[in-house]
CSV table of C-alpha atoms in Angstrom, one decimal:
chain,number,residue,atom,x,y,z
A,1,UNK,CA,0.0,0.0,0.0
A,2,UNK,CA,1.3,3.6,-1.0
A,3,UNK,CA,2.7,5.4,2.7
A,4,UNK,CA,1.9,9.0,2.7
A,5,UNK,CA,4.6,11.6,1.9
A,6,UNK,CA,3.1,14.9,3.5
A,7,UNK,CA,6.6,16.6,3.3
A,8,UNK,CA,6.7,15.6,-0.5
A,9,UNK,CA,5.1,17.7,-2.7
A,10,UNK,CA,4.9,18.2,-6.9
A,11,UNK,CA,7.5,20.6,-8.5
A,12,UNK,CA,5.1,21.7,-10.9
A,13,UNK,CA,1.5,22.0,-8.6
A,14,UNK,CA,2.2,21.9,-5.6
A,15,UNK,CA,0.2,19.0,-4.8
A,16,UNK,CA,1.1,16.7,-1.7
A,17,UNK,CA,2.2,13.2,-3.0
A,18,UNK,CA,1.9,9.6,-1.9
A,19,UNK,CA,4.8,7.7,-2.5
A,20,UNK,CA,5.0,4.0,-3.1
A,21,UNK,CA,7.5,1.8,-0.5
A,22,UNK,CA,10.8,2.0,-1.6
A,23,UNK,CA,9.8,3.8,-4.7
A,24,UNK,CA,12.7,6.2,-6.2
A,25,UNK,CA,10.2,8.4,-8.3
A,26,UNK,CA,7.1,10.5,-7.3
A,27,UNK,CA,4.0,10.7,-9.8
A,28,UNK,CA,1.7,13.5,-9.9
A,29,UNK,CA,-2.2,13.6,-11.2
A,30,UNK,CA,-0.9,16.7,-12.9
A,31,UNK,CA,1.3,14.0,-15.2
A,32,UNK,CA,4.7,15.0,-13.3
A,33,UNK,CA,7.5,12.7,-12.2
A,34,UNK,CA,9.9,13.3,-10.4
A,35,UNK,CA,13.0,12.1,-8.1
A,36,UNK,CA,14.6,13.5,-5.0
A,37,UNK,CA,18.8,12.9,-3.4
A,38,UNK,CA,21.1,14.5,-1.5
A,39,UNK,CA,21.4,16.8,-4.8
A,40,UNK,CA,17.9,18.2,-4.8
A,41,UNK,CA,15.0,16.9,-6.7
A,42,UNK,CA,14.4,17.0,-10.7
A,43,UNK,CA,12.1,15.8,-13.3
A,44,UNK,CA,12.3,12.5,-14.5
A,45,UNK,CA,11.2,12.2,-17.8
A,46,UNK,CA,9.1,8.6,-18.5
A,47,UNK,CA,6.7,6.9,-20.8
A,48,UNK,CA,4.1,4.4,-20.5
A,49,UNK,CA,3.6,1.3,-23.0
A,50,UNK,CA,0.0,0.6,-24.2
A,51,UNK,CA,-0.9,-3.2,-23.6
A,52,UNK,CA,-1.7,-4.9,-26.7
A,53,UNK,CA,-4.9,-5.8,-25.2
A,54,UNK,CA,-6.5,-2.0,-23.5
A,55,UNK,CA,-9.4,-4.6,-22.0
A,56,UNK,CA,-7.3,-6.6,-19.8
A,57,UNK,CA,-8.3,-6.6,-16.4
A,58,UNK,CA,-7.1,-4.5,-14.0
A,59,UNK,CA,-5.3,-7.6,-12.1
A,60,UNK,CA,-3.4,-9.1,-15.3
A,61,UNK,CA,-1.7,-6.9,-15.9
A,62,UNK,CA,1.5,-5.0,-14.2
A,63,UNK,CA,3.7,-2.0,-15.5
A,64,UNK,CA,7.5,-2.9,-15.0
A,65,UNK,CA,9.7,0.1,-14.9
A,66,UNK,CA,13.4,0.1,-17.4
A,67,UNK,CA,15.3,3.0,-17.7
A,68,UNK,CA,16.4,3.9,-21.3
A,69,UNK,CA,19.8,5.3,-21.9
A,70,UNK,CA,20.6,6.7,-25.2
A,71,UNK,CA,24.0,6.5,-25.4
A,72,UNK,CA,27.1,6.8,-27.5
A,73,UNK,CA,29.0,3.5,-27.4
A,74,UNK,CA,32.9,3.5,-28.5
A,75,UNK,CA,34.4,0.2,-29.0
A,76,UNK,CA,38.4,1.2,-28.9
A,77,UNK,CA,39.8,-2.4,-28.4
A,78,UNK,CA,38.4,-5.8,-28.5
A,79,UNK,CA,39.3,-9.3,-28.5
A,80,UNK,CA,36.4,-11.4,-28.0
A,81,UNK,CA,34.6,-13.9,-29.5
A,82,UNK,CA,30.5,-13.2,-30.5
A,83,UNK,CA,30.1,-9.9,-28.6
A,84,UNK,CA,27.0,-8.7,-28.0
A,85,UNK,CA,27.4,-5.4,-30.2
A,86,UNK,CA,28.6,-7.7,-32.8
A,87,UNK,CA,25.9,-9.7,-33.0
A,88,UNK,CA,23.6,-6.8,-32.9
A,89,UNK,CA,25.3,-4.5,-35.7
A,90,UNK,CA,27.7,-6.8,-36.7
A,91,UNK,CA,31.6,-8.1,-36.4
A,92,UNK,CA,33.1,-4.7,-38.1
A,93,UNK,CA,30.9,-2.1,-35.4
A,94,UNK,CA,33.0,-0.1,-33.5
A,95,UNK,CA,30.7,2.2,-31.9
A,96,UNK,CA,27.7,4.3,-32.3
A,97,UNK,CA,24.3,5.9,-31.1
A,98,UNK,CA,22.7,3.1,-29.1
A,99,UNK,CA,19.8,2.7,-26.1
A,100,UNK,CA,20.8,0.5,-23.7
A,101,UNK,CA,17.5,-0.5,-21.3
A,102,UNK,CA,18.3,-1.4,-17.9
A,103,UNK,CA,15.5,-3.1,-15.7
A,104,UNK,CA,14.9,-0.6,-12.8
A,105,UNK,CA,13.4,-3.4,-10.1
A,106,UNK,CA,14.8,-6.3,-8.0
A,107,UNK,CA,15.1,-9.3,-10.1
A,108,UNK,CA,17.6,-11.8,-9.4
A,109,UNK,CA,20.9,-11.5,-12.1
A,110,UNK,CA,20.2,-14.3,-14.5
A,111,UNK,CA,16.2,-12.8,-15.0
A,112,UNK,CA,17.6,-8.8,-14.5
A,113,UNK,CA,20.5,-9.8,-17.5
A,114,UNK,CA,18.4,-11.8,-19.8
A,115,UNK,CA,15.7,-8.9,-19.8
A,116,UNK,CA,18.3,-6.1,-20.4
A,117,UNK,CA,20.0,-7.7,-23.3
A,118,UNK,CA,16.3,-8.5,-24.7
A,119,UNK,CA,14.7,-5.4,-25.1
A,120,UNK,CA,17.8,-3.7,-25.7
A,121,UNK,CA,18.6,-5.9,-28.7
A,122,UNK,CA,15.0,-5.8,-29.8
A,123,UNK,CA,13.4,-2.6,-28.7
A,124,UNK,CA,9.5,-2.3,-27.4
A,125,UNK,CA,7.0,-1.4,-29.8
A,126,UNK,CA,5.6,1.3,-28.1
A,127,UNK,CA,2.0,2.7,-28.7
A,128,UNK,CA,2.2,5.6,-25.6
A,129,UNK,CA,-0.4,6.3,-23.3
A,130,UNK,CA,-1.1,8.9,-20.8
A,131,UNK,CA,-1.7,7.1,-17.8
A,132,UNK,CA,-1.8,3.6,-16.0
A,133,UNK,CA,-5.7,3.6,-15.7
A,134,UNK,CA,-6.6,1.0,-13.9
A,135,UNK,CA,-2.7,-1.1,-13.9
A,136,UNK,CA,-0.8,-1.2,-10.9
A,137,UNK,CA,3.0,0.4,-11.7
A,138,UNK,CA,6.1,-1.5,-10.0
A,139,UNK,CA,8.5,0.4,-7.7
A,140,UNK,CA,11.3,2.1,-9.2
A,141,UNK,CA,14.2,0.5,-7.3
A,142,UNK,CA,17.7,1.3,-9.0
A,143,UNK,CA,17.8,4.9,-9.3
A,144,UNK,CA,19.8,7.0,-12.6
A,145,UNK,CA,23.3,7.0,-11.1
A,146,UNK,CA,23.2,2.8,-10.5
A,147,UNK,CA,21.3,2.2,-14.0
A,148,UNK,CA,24.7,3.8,-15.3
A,149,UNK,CA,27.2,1.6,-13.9
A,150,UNK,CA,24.5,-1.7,-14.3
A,151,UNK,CA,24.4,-0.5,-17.7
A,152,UNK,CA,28.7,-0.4,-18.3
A,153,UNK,CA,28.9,-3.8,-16.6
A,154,UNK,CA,26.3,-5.3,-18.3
A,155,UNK,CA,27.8,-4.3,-21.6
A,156,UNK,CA,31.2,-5.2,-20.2
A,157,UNK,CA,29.7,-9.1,-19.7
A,158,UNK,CA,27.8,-9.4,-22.9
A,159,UNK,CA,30.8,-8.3,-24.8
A,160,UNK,CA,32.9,-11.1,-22.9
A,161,UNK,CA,30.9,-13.7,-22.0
A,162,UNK,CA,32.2,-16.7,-24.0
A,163,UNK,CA,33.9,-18.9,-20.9
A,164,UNK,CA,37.6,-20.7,-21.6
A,165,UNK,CA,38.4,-17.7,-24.0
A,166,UNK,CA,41.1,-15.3,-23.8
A,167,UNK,CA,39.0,-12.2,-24.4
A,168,UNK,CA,40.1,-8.8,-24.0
A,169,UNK,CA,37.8,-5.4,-24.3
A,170,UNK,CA,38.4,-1.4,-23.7
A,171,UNK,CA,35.5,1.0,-24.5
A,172,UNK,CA,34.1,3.5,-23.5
A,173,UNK,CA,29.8,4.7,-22.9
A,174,UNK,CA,28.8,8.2,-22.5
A,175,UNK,CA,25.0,8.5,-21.6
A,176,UNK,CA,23.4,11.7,-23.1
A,177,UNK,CA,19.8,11.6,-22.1
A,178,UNK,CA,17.9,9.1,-19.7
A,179,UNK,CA,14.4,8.1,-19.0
A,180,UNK,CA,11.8,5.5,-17.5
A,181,UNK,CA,9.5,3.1,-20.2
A,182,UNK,CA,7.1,1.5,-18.0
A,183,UNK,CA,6.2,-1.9,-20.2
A,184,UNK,CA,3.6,-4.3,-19.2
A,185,UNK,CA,3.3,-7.7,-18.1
A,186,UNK,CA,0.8,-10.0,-18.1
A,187,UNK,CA,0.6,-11.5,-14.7
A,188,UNK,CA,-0.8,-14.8,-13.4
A,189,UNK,CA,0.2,-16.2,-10.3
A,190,UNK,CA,3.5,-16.1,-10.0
A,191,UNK,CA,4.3,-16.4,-13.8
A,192,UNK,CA,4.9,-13.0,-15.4
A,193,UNK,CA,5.1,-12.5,-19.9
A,194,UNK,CA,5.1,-9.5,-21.7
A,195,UNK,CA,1.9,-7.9,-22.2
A,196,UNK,CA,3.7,-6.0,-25.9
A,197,UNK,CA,5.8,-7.0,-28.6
A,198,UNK,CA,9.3,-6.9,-27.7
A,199,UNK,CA,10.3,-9.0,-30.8
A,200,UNK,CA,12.3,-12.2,-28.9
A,201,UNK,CA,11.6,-14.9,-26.9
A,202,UNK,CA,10.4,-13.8,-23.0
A,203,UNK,CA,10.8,-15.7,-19.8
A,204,UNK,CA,8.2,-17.6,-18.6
A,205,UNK,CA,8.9,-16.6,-15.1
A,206,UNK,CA,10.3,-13.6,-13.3
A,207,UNK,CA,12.0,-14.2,-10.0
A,208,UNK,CA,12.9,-11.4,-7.3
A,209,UNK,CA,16.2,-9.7,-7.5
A,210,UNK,CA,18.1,-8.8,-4.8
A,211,UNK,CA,21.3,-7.0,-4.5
A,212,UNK,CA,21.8,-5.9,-8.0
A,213,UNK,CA,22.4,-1.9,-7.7
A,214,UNK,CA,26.1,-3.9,-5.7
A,215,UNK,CA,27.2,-5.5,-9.0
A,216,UNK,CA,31.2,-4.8,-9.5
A,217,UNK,CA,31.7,-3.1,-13.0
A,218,UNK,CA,34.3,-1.6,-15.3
A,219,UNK,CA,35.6,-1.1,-18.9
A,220,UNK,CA,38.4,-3.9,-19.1
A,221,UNK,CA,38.2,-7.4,-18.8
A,222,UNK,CA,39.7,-11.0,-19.5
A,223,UNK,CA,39.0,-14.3,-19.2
């Protein structure tokens, strides 16, 4: 249940908000979102994913927060056998514009992984709408700053992944604008499937994550 915030109020109206346990970002009936840190508070900027099917009822379905990165990507040296860039652009890429999506919730590393490298390397197809109507929204649990480093360590392991191979990688990600696409999922039970066309093959299950905003990352890596 959402715990009352009376010291927390809109940016843009005024209004006093209710904020969801453990929740990173604050939403407004006005339509504004936004986050709060030791540095102040600022708008976050977010979008929400029509279900393929508007009718589902309210229960089925659940909105599951990933922050989008667009980023530049520089690949300076690599030695590594079917990177994850390469399969995605090809063996020749050395870099470019690209938006990696980084789950935003707990799941556990083998479910938060699989998911990132999915929609990443097949982007949503997003029909936007203004609200959640009736859909419950998911806690946003790894804020901006950890979505960076999850996102240069999860590039650093899809790049080198290939066990029992000498594998060697420097590069380099600079993230130039962020935000939050709230997808939905089609829930029942404990079994959770995407609820929009993501363009590969989904889970059938999504398990809690815990600990992943302690992940160790960097740009260098062999095997």
């Amino acid at each position: 249940m959402p715990v009352k915030l009376s010291s927390v109020k809109c940016p843009s109206c005024g209004t006093a908000l209710e904020g969801k346990v453990a929740d990173r970002v604050y939403l407004c009936n006005c339509g504004v979102m936004h986050t709060r840190d030791d540095e102040g508070k600022r708008e976050v900027k977010y979008t929400i994913a029509a279900p393929k099917d508007p009718s589902a009822p309210p229960q089925s379905i659940i909105y599951i927060p990933f922050w989008r990165l667009d980023s530049d990507v520089a690949i300076h040296y690599s030695r590594s056998e079917g990177g994850f860039f390469s399969k995605l652009f090809g063996k020749d890429w050395k870099g470019g514009r690209v938006s990696i999506y980084i789950p935003a919730v707990n799941w556990d590393p083998g479910t938060f992984k699989h998911w990132a490298g999915t929609v990443t390397s097949n982007p949503p197809q997003v029909r936007p709408v203004q609200e959640f109507g009736a859909y419950e929204r998911d806690a946003v649990v790894i804020d901006e700053v950890e979505a960076q480093q999850l996102a240069d360590f999860l590039i650093l392991t899809f790049e080198a992944e290939k066990p029992g191979v000498l594998q060697q990688i420097s590069y380099e990600v600079k993230v130039f604008d962020m935000s939050l696409l709230y997808m939905p999922f089609n829930r029942s039970g404990s079994s959770f499937t995407p609820a929009i066309s993501i363009g590969a093959k989904a889970l059938n299950s999504i398990r809690p994550l815990k600990g992943a905003s302690s992940w160790r990352y960097g740009s260098q890596h062999r095997t």
